[in-house]
PDB file of C-alpha atoms in Angstrom:
ATOM      1  CA  MET A   1     205.149 218.216 -98.184  1.00 94.00           C
ATOM      2  CA  LEU A   2     208.204 220.434 -98.040  1.00 96.00           C
ATOM      3  CA  ILE A   3     211.976 219.547 -98.772  1.00 96.00           C
ATOM      4  CA  GLU A   4     214.085 220.356 -95.876  1.00 96.00           C
ATOM      5  CA  GLU A   5     217.454 219.474 -97.664  1.00 95.00           C
ATOM      6  CA  VAL A   6     218.694 219.366-100.933  1.00 94.00           C
ATOM      7  CA  ILE A   7     221.139 216.665-100.720  1.00 95.00           C
ATOM      8  CA  ARG A   8     222.802 216.218-104.381  1.00 93.00           C
ATOM      9  CA  ARG A   9     222.338 215.955-107.922  1.00 93.00           C
ATOM     10  CA  VAL A  10     222.445 212.322-109.105  1.00 92.00           C
ATOM     11  CA  ASP A  11     225.054 212.179-111.939  1.00 83.00           C
ATOM     12  CA  ARG A  12     224.490 208.813-112.665  1.00 75.00           C
ATOM     13  CA  CYS A  13     221.178 209.448-114.449  1.00 73.00           C
ATOM     14  CA  ALA A  14     220.042 211.183-117.562  1.00 74.00           C
ATOM     15  CA  LEU A  15     217.976 213.898-116.056  1.00 84.00           C
ATOM     16  CA  ASN A  16     220.163 214.480-112.800  1.00 92.00           C
ATOM     17  CA  PRO A  17     217.673 214.616-110.593  1.00 95.00           C
ATOM     18  CA  PHE A  18     217.907 215.718-106.842  1.00 95.00           C
ATOM     19  CA  LEU A  19     218.152 213.635-104.012  1.00 96.00           C
ATOM     20  CA  CYS A  20     216.245 215.209-101.263  1.00 97.00           C
ATOM     21  CA  ARG A  21     215.070 214.866 -97.547  1.00 98.00           C
ATOM     22  CA  THR A  22     211.242 216.061 -96.721  1.00 98.00           C
ATOM     23  CA  GLU A  23     210.024 217.263 -93.656  1.00 97.00           C
ATOM     24  CA  ASP A  24     209.374 213.865 -92.207  1.00 97.00           C
ATOM     25  CA  GLY A  25     212.697 212.622 -92.616  1.00 97.00           C
ATOM     26  CA  ARG A  26     211.965 210.544 -96.125  1.00 98.00           C
ATOM     27  CA  GLN A  27     214.160 211.071 -98.883  1.00 98.00           C
ATOM     28  CA  PHE A  28     213.237 211.446-102.566  1.00 98.00           C
ATOM     29  CA  TYR A  29     214.581 211.605-106.015  1.00 97.00           C
ATOM     30  CA  VAL A  30     213.420 214.959-107.196  1.00 97.00           C
ATOM     31  CA  LYS A  31     212.516 216.296-110.478  1.00 97.00           C
ATOM     32  CA  GLY A  32     211.482 219.956-111.523  1.00 96.00           C
ATOM     33  CA  LEU A  33     212.150 221.908-114.721  1.00 93.00           C
ATOM     34  CA  ASN A  34     215.084 219.391-115.600  1.00 92.00           C
ATOM     35  CA  THR A  35     212.287 217.275-117.009  1.00 93.00           C
ATOM     36  CA  ASN A  36     210.083 220.140-118.329  1.00 94.00           C
ATOM     37  CA  TYR A  37     206.303 220.227-117.885  1.00 97.00           C
ATOM     38  CA  THR A  38     205.403 217.641-120.385  1.00 97.00           C
ATOM     39  CA  GLY A  39     207.777 214.656-118.867  1.00 97.00           C
ATOM     40  CA  LEU A  40     206.305 215.931-114.943  1.00 98.00           C
ATOM     41  CA  ILE A  41     202.516 215.309-116.286  1.00 98.00           C
ATOM     42  CA  ASN A  42     203.918 211.808-117.811  1.00 98.00           C
ATOM     43  CA  GLU A  43     205.583 210.842-114.923  1.00 98.00           C
ATOM     44  CA  TRP A  44     202.266 211.814-112.274  1.00 98.00           C
ATOM     45  CA  ILE A  45     200.031 210.236-114.815  1.00 98.00           C
ATOM     46  CA  CYS A  46     201.946 206.908-115.167  1.00 98.00           C
ATOM     47  CA  TYR A  47     202.567 206.806-111.446  1.00 98.00           C
ATOM     48  CA  ARG A  48     198.739 207.211-110.602  1.00 98.00           C
ATOM     49  CA  LEU A  49     198.362 204.445-113.238  1.00 98.00           C
ATOM     50  CA  ALA A  50     201.001 202.109-112.134  1.00 98.00           C
ATOM     51  CA  ARG A  51     199.462 202.251-108.481  1.00 98.00           C
ATOM     52  CA  LEU A  52     195.998 201.529-109.689  1.00 98.00           C
ATOM     53  CA  LEU A  53     197.450 198.124-111.426  1.00 98.00           C
ATOM     54  CA  SER A  54     199.313 197.315-108.146  1.00 98.00           C
ATOM     55  CA  LEU A  55     202.747 197.415-110.602  1.00 98.00           C
ATOM     56  CA  PRO A  56     205.607 198.020-108.002  1.00 98.00           C
ATOM     57  CA  VAL A  57     206.497 201.679-108.447  1.00 98.00           C
ATOM     58  CA  PRO A  58     208.381 203.738-105.430  1.00 98.00           C
ATOM     59  CA  GLU A  59     205.707 205.994-103.977  1.00 98.00           C
ATOM     60  CA  ALA A  60     205.506 209.663-105.326  1.00 98.00           C
ATOM     61  CA  GLU A  61     204.828 213.205-103.545  1.00 98.00           C
ATOM     62  CA  LEU A  62     203.982 216.330-105.123  1.00 98.00           C
ATOM     63  CA  LEU A  63     207.125 218.127-102.878  1.00 98.00           C
ATOM     64  CA  GLU A  64     207.580 221.898-102.287  1.00 96.00           C
ATOM     65  CA  ILE A  65     210.829 223.507-101.857  1.00 95.00           C
ATOM     66  CA  PRO A  66     211.002 226.438 -99.305  1.00 92.00           C
ATOM     67  CA  ARG A  67     211.550 229.862-100.735  1.00 87.00           C
ATOM     68  CA  GLU A  68     214.332 230.363 -98.377  1.00 87.00           C
ATOM     69  CA  LEU A  69     215.825 227.208 -99.084  1.00 88.00           C
ATOM     70  CA  TYR A  70     215.777 227.598-102.949  1.00 81.00           C
ATOM     71  CA  SER A  71     216.831 231.206-102.693  1.00 81.00           C
ATOM     72  CA  SER A  72     220.084 230.788-100.747  1.00 80.00           C
ATOM     73  CA  HIS A  73     221.662 227.873-102.968  1.00 78.00           C
ATOM     74  CA  PRO A  74     224.506 228.945-104.827  1.00 77.00           C
ATOM     75  CA  ASN A  75     224.077 227.165-107.938  1.00 82.00           C
ATOM     76  CA  PHE A  76     221.962 228.749-110.668  1.00 78.00           C
ATOM     77  CA  ASP A  77     221.414 225.577-112.745  1.00 84.00           C
ATOM     78  CA  TRP A  78     220.175 223.813-109.331  1.00 84.00           C
ATOM     79  CA  ARG A  79     217.900 226.996-108.529  1.00 89.00           C
ATOM     80  CA  ARG A  80     216.370 226.716-112.260  1.00 89.00           C
ATOM     81  CA  ASP A  81     215.385 223.203-112.258  1.00 92.00           C
ATOM     82  CA  LEU A  82     213.794 223.806-108.581  1.00 93.00           C
ATOM     83  CA  SER A  83     211.899 226.631-109.650  1.00 91.00           C
ATOM     84  CA  VAL A  84     208.719 224.422-110.339  1.00 92.00           C
ATOM     85  CA  TYR A  85     206.028 224.293-107.818  1.00 95.00           C
ATOM     86  CA  PRO A  86     204.855 221.307-106.882  1.00 98.00           C
ATOM     87  CA  LEU A  87     208.241 219.315-107.710  1.00 98.00           C
ATOM     88  CA  PHE A  88     207.657 215.649-108.774  1.00 98.00           C
ATOM     89  CA  GLY A  89     209.147 213.225-106.132  1.00 98.00           C
ATOM     90  CA  SER A  90     209.818 209.947-106.041  1.00 98.00           C
ATOM     91  CA  GLN A  91     210.756 207.806-102.656  1.00 98.00           C
ATOM     92  CA  ALA A  92     214.046 206.564-102.836  1.00 98.00           C
ATOM     93  CA  ILE A  93     214.285 202.755-102.045  1.00 97.00           C
ATOM     94  CA  PRO A  94     216.618 201.517 -99.725  1.00 95.00           C
ATOM     95  CA  ASN A  95     219.695 198.820-101.035  1.00 96.00           C
ATOM     96  CA  ALA A  96     218.096 199.641-104.680  1.00 96.00           C
ATOM     97  CA  SER A  97     220.648 199.700-107.546  1.00 95.00           C
ATOM     98  CA  PRO A  98     219.743 199.322-111.463  1.00 95.00           C
ATOM     99  CA  ILE A  99     218.597 195.770-112.604  1.00 96.00           C
ATOM    100  CA  ALA A 100     221.902 193.674-114.084  1.00 95.00           C
ATOM    101  CA  HIS A 101     221.068 191.800-117.226  1.00 94.00           C
ATOM    102  CA  ALA A 102     221.704 188.732-115.228  1.00 94.00           C
ATOM    103  CA  ALA A 103     219.217 189.300-112.577  1.00 95.00           C
ATOM    104  CA  VAL A 104     216.443 189.921-114.962  1.00 96.00           C
ATOM    105  CA  HIS A 105     215.812 185.815-115.219  1.00 94.00           C
ATOM    106  CA  GLY A 106     215.091 185.660-111.474  1.00 95.00           C
ATOM    107  CA  VAL A 107     211.934 188.185-111.604  1.00 97.00           C
ATOM    108  CA  ASP A 108     208.560 186.453-111.805  1.00 96.00           C
ATOM    109  CA  SER A 109     207.397 185.964-115.334  1.00 95.00           C
ATOM    110  CA  ALA A 110     203.927 186.830-114.451  1.00 96.00           C
ATOM    111  CA  LEU A 111     205.206 190.142-113.441  1.00 98.00           C
ATOM    112  CA  GLN A 112     207.697 190.731-116.273  1.00 98.00           C
ATOM    113  CA  LEU A 113     204.496 190.230-118.867  1.00 97.00           C
ATOM    114  CA  LYS A 114     202.462 192.765-116.458  1.00 98.00           C
ATOM    115  CA  VAL A 115     205.549 195.654-117.136  1.00 98.00           C
ATOM    116  CA  PHE A 116     206.049 194.877-120.760  1.00 98.00           C
ATOM    117  CA  ILE A 117     202.086 195.047-121.297  1.00 98.00           C
ATOM    118  CA  PHE A 118     201.956 198.220-119.018  1.00 98.00           C
ATOM    119  CA  ASP A 119     205.114 199.918-121.256  1.00 98.00           C
ATOM    120  CA  TYR A 120     203.205 199.117-124.400  1.00 98.00           C
ATOM    121  CA  TRP A 121     200.100 200.702-123.229  1.00 98.00           C
ATOM    122  CA  ILE A 122     201.667 203.915-122.206  1.00 98.00           C
ATOM    123  CA  GLN A 123     203.918 204.023-125.231  1.00 98.00           C
ATOM    124  CA  ASN A 124     207.213 203.955-123.169  1.00 98.00           C
ATOM    125  CA  GLU A 125     210.252 202.446-124.817  1.00 97.00           C
ATOM    126  CA  ASP A 126     212.460 203.573-122.347  1.00 96.00           C
ATOM    127  CA  ARG A 127     212.837 200.318-120.390  1.00 97.00           C
ATOM    128  CA  THR A 128     215.421 198.634-122.843  1.00 97.00           C
ATOM    129  CA  LEU A 129     218.288 196.195-121.249  1.00 95.00           C
ATOM    130  CA  THR A 130     220.103 193.326-123.554  1.00 90.00           C
ATOM    131  CA  SER A 131     223.084 191.610-122.996  1.00 88.00           C
ATOM    132  CA  HIS A 132     224.564 194.480-124.497  1.00 89.00           C
ATOM    133  CA  GLY A 133     223.433 196.858-122.146  1.00 90.00           C
ATOM    134  CA  GLY A 134     220.618 199.353-122.069  1.00 93.00           C
ATOM    135  CA  ASN A 135     218.773 201.746-119.779  1.00 94.00           C
ATOM    136  CA  PRO A 136     216.466 199.419-118.010  1.00 96.00           C
ATOM    137  CA  ASN A 137     214.608 202.202-115.382  1.00 97.00           C
ATOM    138  CA  LEU A 138     214.234 199.418-112.976  1.00 97.00           C
ATOM    139  CA  LEU A 139     215.554 199.429-109.581  1.00 97.00           C
ATOM    140  CA  ILE A 140     216.004 195.899-107.630  1.00 97.00           C
ATOM    141  CA  ASN A 141     216.509 195.556-103.978  1.00 96.00           C
ATOM    142  CA  THR A 142     219.801 193.734-103.303  1.00 93.00           C
ATOM    143  CA  VAL A 143     218.524 192.490 -99.898  1.00 95.00           C
ATOM    144  CA  SER A 144     215.105 191.131-100.933  1.00 95.00           C
ATOM    145  CA  ASN A 145     215.002 190.820-104.738  1.00 95.00           C
ATOM    146  CA  ASP A 146     212.077 193.354-105.002  1.00 97.00           C
ATOM    147  CA  ILE A 147     211.510 195.378-108.326  1.00 98.00           C
ATOM    148  CA  PHE A 148     210.644 198.902-109.050  1.00 98.00           C
ATOM    149  CA  ILE A 149     209.381 200.671-112.112  1.00 98.00           C
ATOM    150  CA  ILE A 150     210.838 204.400-112.387  1.00 97.00           C
ATOM    151  CA  ASP A 151     211.354 207.140-114.498  1.00 97.00           C
ATOM    152  CA  HIS A 152     208.232 207.630-116.795  1.00 98.00           C
ATOM    153  CA  ASN A 153     208.580 210.821-118.129  1.00 97.00           C
ATOM    154  CA  LEU A 154     209.243 209.683-121.819  1.00 97.00           C
ATOM    155  CA  ALA A 155     205.816 207.831-122.113  1.00 98.00           C
ATOM    156  CA  PHE A 156     203.432 208.672-124.497  1.00 98.00           C
ATOM    157  CA  ASP A 157     205.889 208.832-127.145  1.00 97.00           C
ATOM    158  CA  SER A 158     204.747 209.407-131.105  1.00 96.00           C
ATOM    159  CA  THR A 159     207.116 207.485-132.340  1.00 97.00           C
ATOM    160  CA  TYR A 160     207.035 204.500-130.090  1.00 98.00           C
ATOM    161  CA  SER A 161     207.519 201.144-132.285  1.00 97.00           C
ATOM    162  CA  VAL A 162     206.143 197.913-130.574  1.00 96.00           C
ATOM    163  CA  GLU A 163     208.604 195.970-132.974  1.00 96.00           C
ATOM    164  CA  ASP A 164     211.924 197.727-131.165  1.00 96.00           C
ATOM    165  CA  SER A 165     210.274 196.923-127.830  1.00 96.00           C
ATOM    166  CA  ARG A 166     209.947 193.328-128.410  1.00 95.00           C
ATOM    167  CA  ARG A 167     213.737 193.321-129.253  1.00 94.00           C
ATOM    168  CA  ASN A 168     215.097 195.774-126.648  1.00 95.00           C
ATOM    169  CA  HIS A 169     212.645 195.930-123.821  1.00 97.00           C
ATOM    170  CA  ILE A 170     213.966 194.034-120.672  1.00 97.00           C
ATOM    171  CA  PHE A 171     211.135 191.951-120.346  1.00 97.00           C
ATOM    172  CA  SER A 172     210.850 191.290-123.733  1.00 95.00           C
ATOM    173  CA  SER A 173     211.595 187.383-123.352  1.00 95.00           C
ATOM    174  CA  ALA A 174     207.954 187.443-121.326  1.00 95.00           C
ATOM    175  CA  LEU A 175     206.450 187.973-124.394  1.00 91.00           C
ATOM    176  CA  ARG A 176     208.162 184.655-126.065  1.00 89.00           C
ATOM    177  CA  GLU A 177     207.680 182.827-123.404  1.00 91.00           C
ATOM    178  CA  GLN A 178     203.904 183.461-122.641  1.00 88.00           C
ATOM    179  CA  PRO A 179     201.842 184.171-125.640  1.00 84.00           C
ATOM    180  CA  VAL A 180     199.002 186.847-125.220  1.00 93.00           C
ATOM    181  CA  ASP A 181     196.427 184.972-126.105  1.00 93.00           C
ATOM    182  CA  LEU A 182     192.180 185.387-125.284  1.00 94.00           C
ATOM    183  CA  ILE A 183     192.348 184.407-121.886  1.00 94.00           C
ATOM    184  CA  VAL A 184     195.497 186.603-121.360  1.00 94.00           C
ATOM    185  CA  GLN A 185     193.685 189.197-123.331  1.00 96.00           C
ATOM    186  CA  ASP A 186     190.537 189.303-121.039  1.00 96.00           C
ATOM    187  CA  THR A 187     192.288 189.150-118.065  1.00 96.00           C
ATOM    188  CA  PHE A 188     194.060 192.578-118.978  1.00 97.00           C
ATOM    189  CA  LYS A 189     191.421 194.247-120.954  1.00 97.00           C
ATOM    190  CA  GLU A 190     189.288 194.298-117.592  1.00 98.00           C
ATOM    191  CA  LYS A 191     191.983 195.582-115.581  1.00 98.00           C
ATOM    192  CA  LEU A 192     192.891 198.303-117.791  1.00 98.00           C
ATOM    193  CA  ALA A 193     188.955 199.211-118.212  1.00 98.00           C
ATOM    194  CA  GLN A 194     189.002 199.390-114.043  1.00 98.00           C
ATOM    195  CA  VAL A 195     192.035 201.469-114.231  1.00 98.00           C
ATOM    196  CA  ILE A 196     190.993 204.066-117.037  1.00 98.00           C
ATOM    197  CA  ALA A 197     187.513 204.453-115.146  1.00 98.00           C
ATOM    198  CA  HIS A 198     189.515 206.670-112.964  1.00 98.00           C
ATOM    199  CA  TRP A 199     190.751 208.860-115.614  1.00 98.00           C
ATOM    200  CA  PRO A 200     189.036 211.828-114.636  1.00 98.00           C
ATOM    201  CA  THR A 201     190.099 211.766-111.154  1.00 98.00           C
ATOM    202  CA  ILE A 202     193.652 211.535-112.549  1.00 98.00           C
ATOM    203  CA  VAL A 203     193.518 214.145-114.793  1.00 98.00           C
ATOM    204  CA  ASN A 204     192.252 216.677-112.159  1.00 98.00           C
ATOM    205  CA  SER A 205     195.088 215.888-109.537  1.00 98.00           C
ATOM    206  CA  ILE A 206     197.590 217.087-112.214  1.00 98.00           C
ATOM    207  CA  PRO A 207     198.678 220.161-110.640  1.00 98.00           C
ATOM    208  CA  PRO A 208     197.746 223.669-112.339  1.00 97.00           C
ATOM    209  CA  THR A 209     200.897 224.920-112.430  1.00 97.00           C
ATOM    210  CA  TRP A 210     201.767 221.717-114.432  1.00 97.00           C
ATOM    211  CA  ILE A 211     199.102 222.329-116.858  1.00 97.00           C
ATOM    212  CA  GLU A 212     199.712 226.316-117.129  1.00 96.00           C
ATOM    213  CA  GLY A 213     203.180 225.158-118.054  1.00 95.00           C
ATOM    214  CA  LEU A 214     202.265 223.802-121.537  1.00 94.00           C
ATOM    215  CA  GLU A 215     201.079 227.399-122.456  1.00 92.00           C
ATOM    216  CA  GLY A 216     197.751 226.260-124.133  1.00 90.00           C
ATOM    217  CA  ARG A 217     199.102 222.993-125.406  1.00 92.00           C
ATOM    218  CA  SER A 218     197.673 221.008-121.977  1.00 92.00           C
ATOM    219  CA  GLU A 219     194.071 220.240-123.840  1.00 94.00           C
ATOM    220  CA  GLN A 220     195.988 218.736-126.611  1.00 96.00           C
ATOM    221  CA  HIS A 221     198.346 216.632-124.340  1.00 97.00           C
ATOM    222  CA  ILE A 222     196.150 215.281-122.086  1.00 97.00           C
ATOM    223  CA  ASN A 223     193.424 214.378-125.041  1.00 98.00           C
ATOM    224  CA  ASN A 224     196.267 212.581-126.681  1.00 98.00           C
ATOM    225  CA  ILE A 225     197.455 210.457-123.863  1.00 98.00           C
ATOM    226  CA  GLU A 226     193.343 209.297-122.974  1.00 98.00           C
ATOM    227  CA  ASP A 227     193.272 208.209-126.913  1.00 98.00           C
ATOM    228  CA  VAL A 228     196.701 206.309-126.380  1.00 98.00           C
ATOM    229  CA  LEU A 229     195.601 204.608-123.322  1.00 98.00           C
ATOM    230  CA  LEU A 230     191.898 203.888-124.690  1.00 98.00           C
ATOM    231  CA  ARG A 231     193.897 201.864-127.290  1.00 98.00           C
ATOM    232  CA  PHE A 232     193.508 198.611-125.310  1.00 98.00           C
ATOM    233  CA  ASN A 233     189.740 198.460-126.303  1.00 97.00           C
ATOM    234  CA  ASN A 234     190.788 197.793-130.421  1.00 96.00           C
ATOM    235  CA  ASP A 235     191.621 193.849-131.315  1.00 95.00           C
ATOM    236  CA  ALA A 236     194.798 195.489-133.239  1.00 96.00           C
ATOM    237  CA  PHE A 237     196.138 196.596-129.754  1.00 97.00           C
ATOM    238  CA  TRP A 238     196.427 192.744-128.549  1.00 96.00           C
ATOM    239  CA  GLY A 239     197.183 191.750-132.291  1.00 95.00           C
ATOM    240  CA  ALA A 240     200.366 193.718-132.165  1.00 95.00           C
ATOM    241  CA  LEU A 241     201.477 191.298-129.242  1.00 94.00           C
ATOM    242  CA  ALA A 242     200.424 188.120-130.430  1.00 86.00           C
TER     243      ALA A 242
END
């Protein structure tokens, strides 16, 4: 899908994504080299996994910026970050803003647990929020109160700590209030098994240019991700949540 307009750069986000309008009139938050090729691959894989788990994630698209629009932009840094083909776009959610700590208790408890286990599964520590602040990477529609999980470029973190997540994750309280017993484990194991069955399709959907961008490290990166995702088959994976 083509980008028709680069509206602005978003300063309040760590990676400063671009707000763009596409040819069908929708708006997307767009990432390119500002997140690097590893981050783009992580974003795409996590988006596909979240959708298969029916988690609330904004629709994503692989986007292309026309050469004339790209080359005519006066800002060199913008041109550099938009030079990737394709770009990763996460659809903008109307009436959405980062969730406040006071609003967390209003999120359905079952959904809280599902998001926590998802982040634990993908080794994502980048969804934190306590009374002292944090980086929730979670939007709430201020009209409908629907939530949306965003920003998975830092997933599959080899330094991930479940202990830190139990302290700082935005939905860490869900784990304390809803023990992950054998019934819960069996339910989630079945869901994750159904999702991981799509792994070959997900890998094949990664843009070849992103793979090439890793310069020979792509196979190792993809294999490492697969190893992370297959941990749910081990008792130790669930034991850490007990």
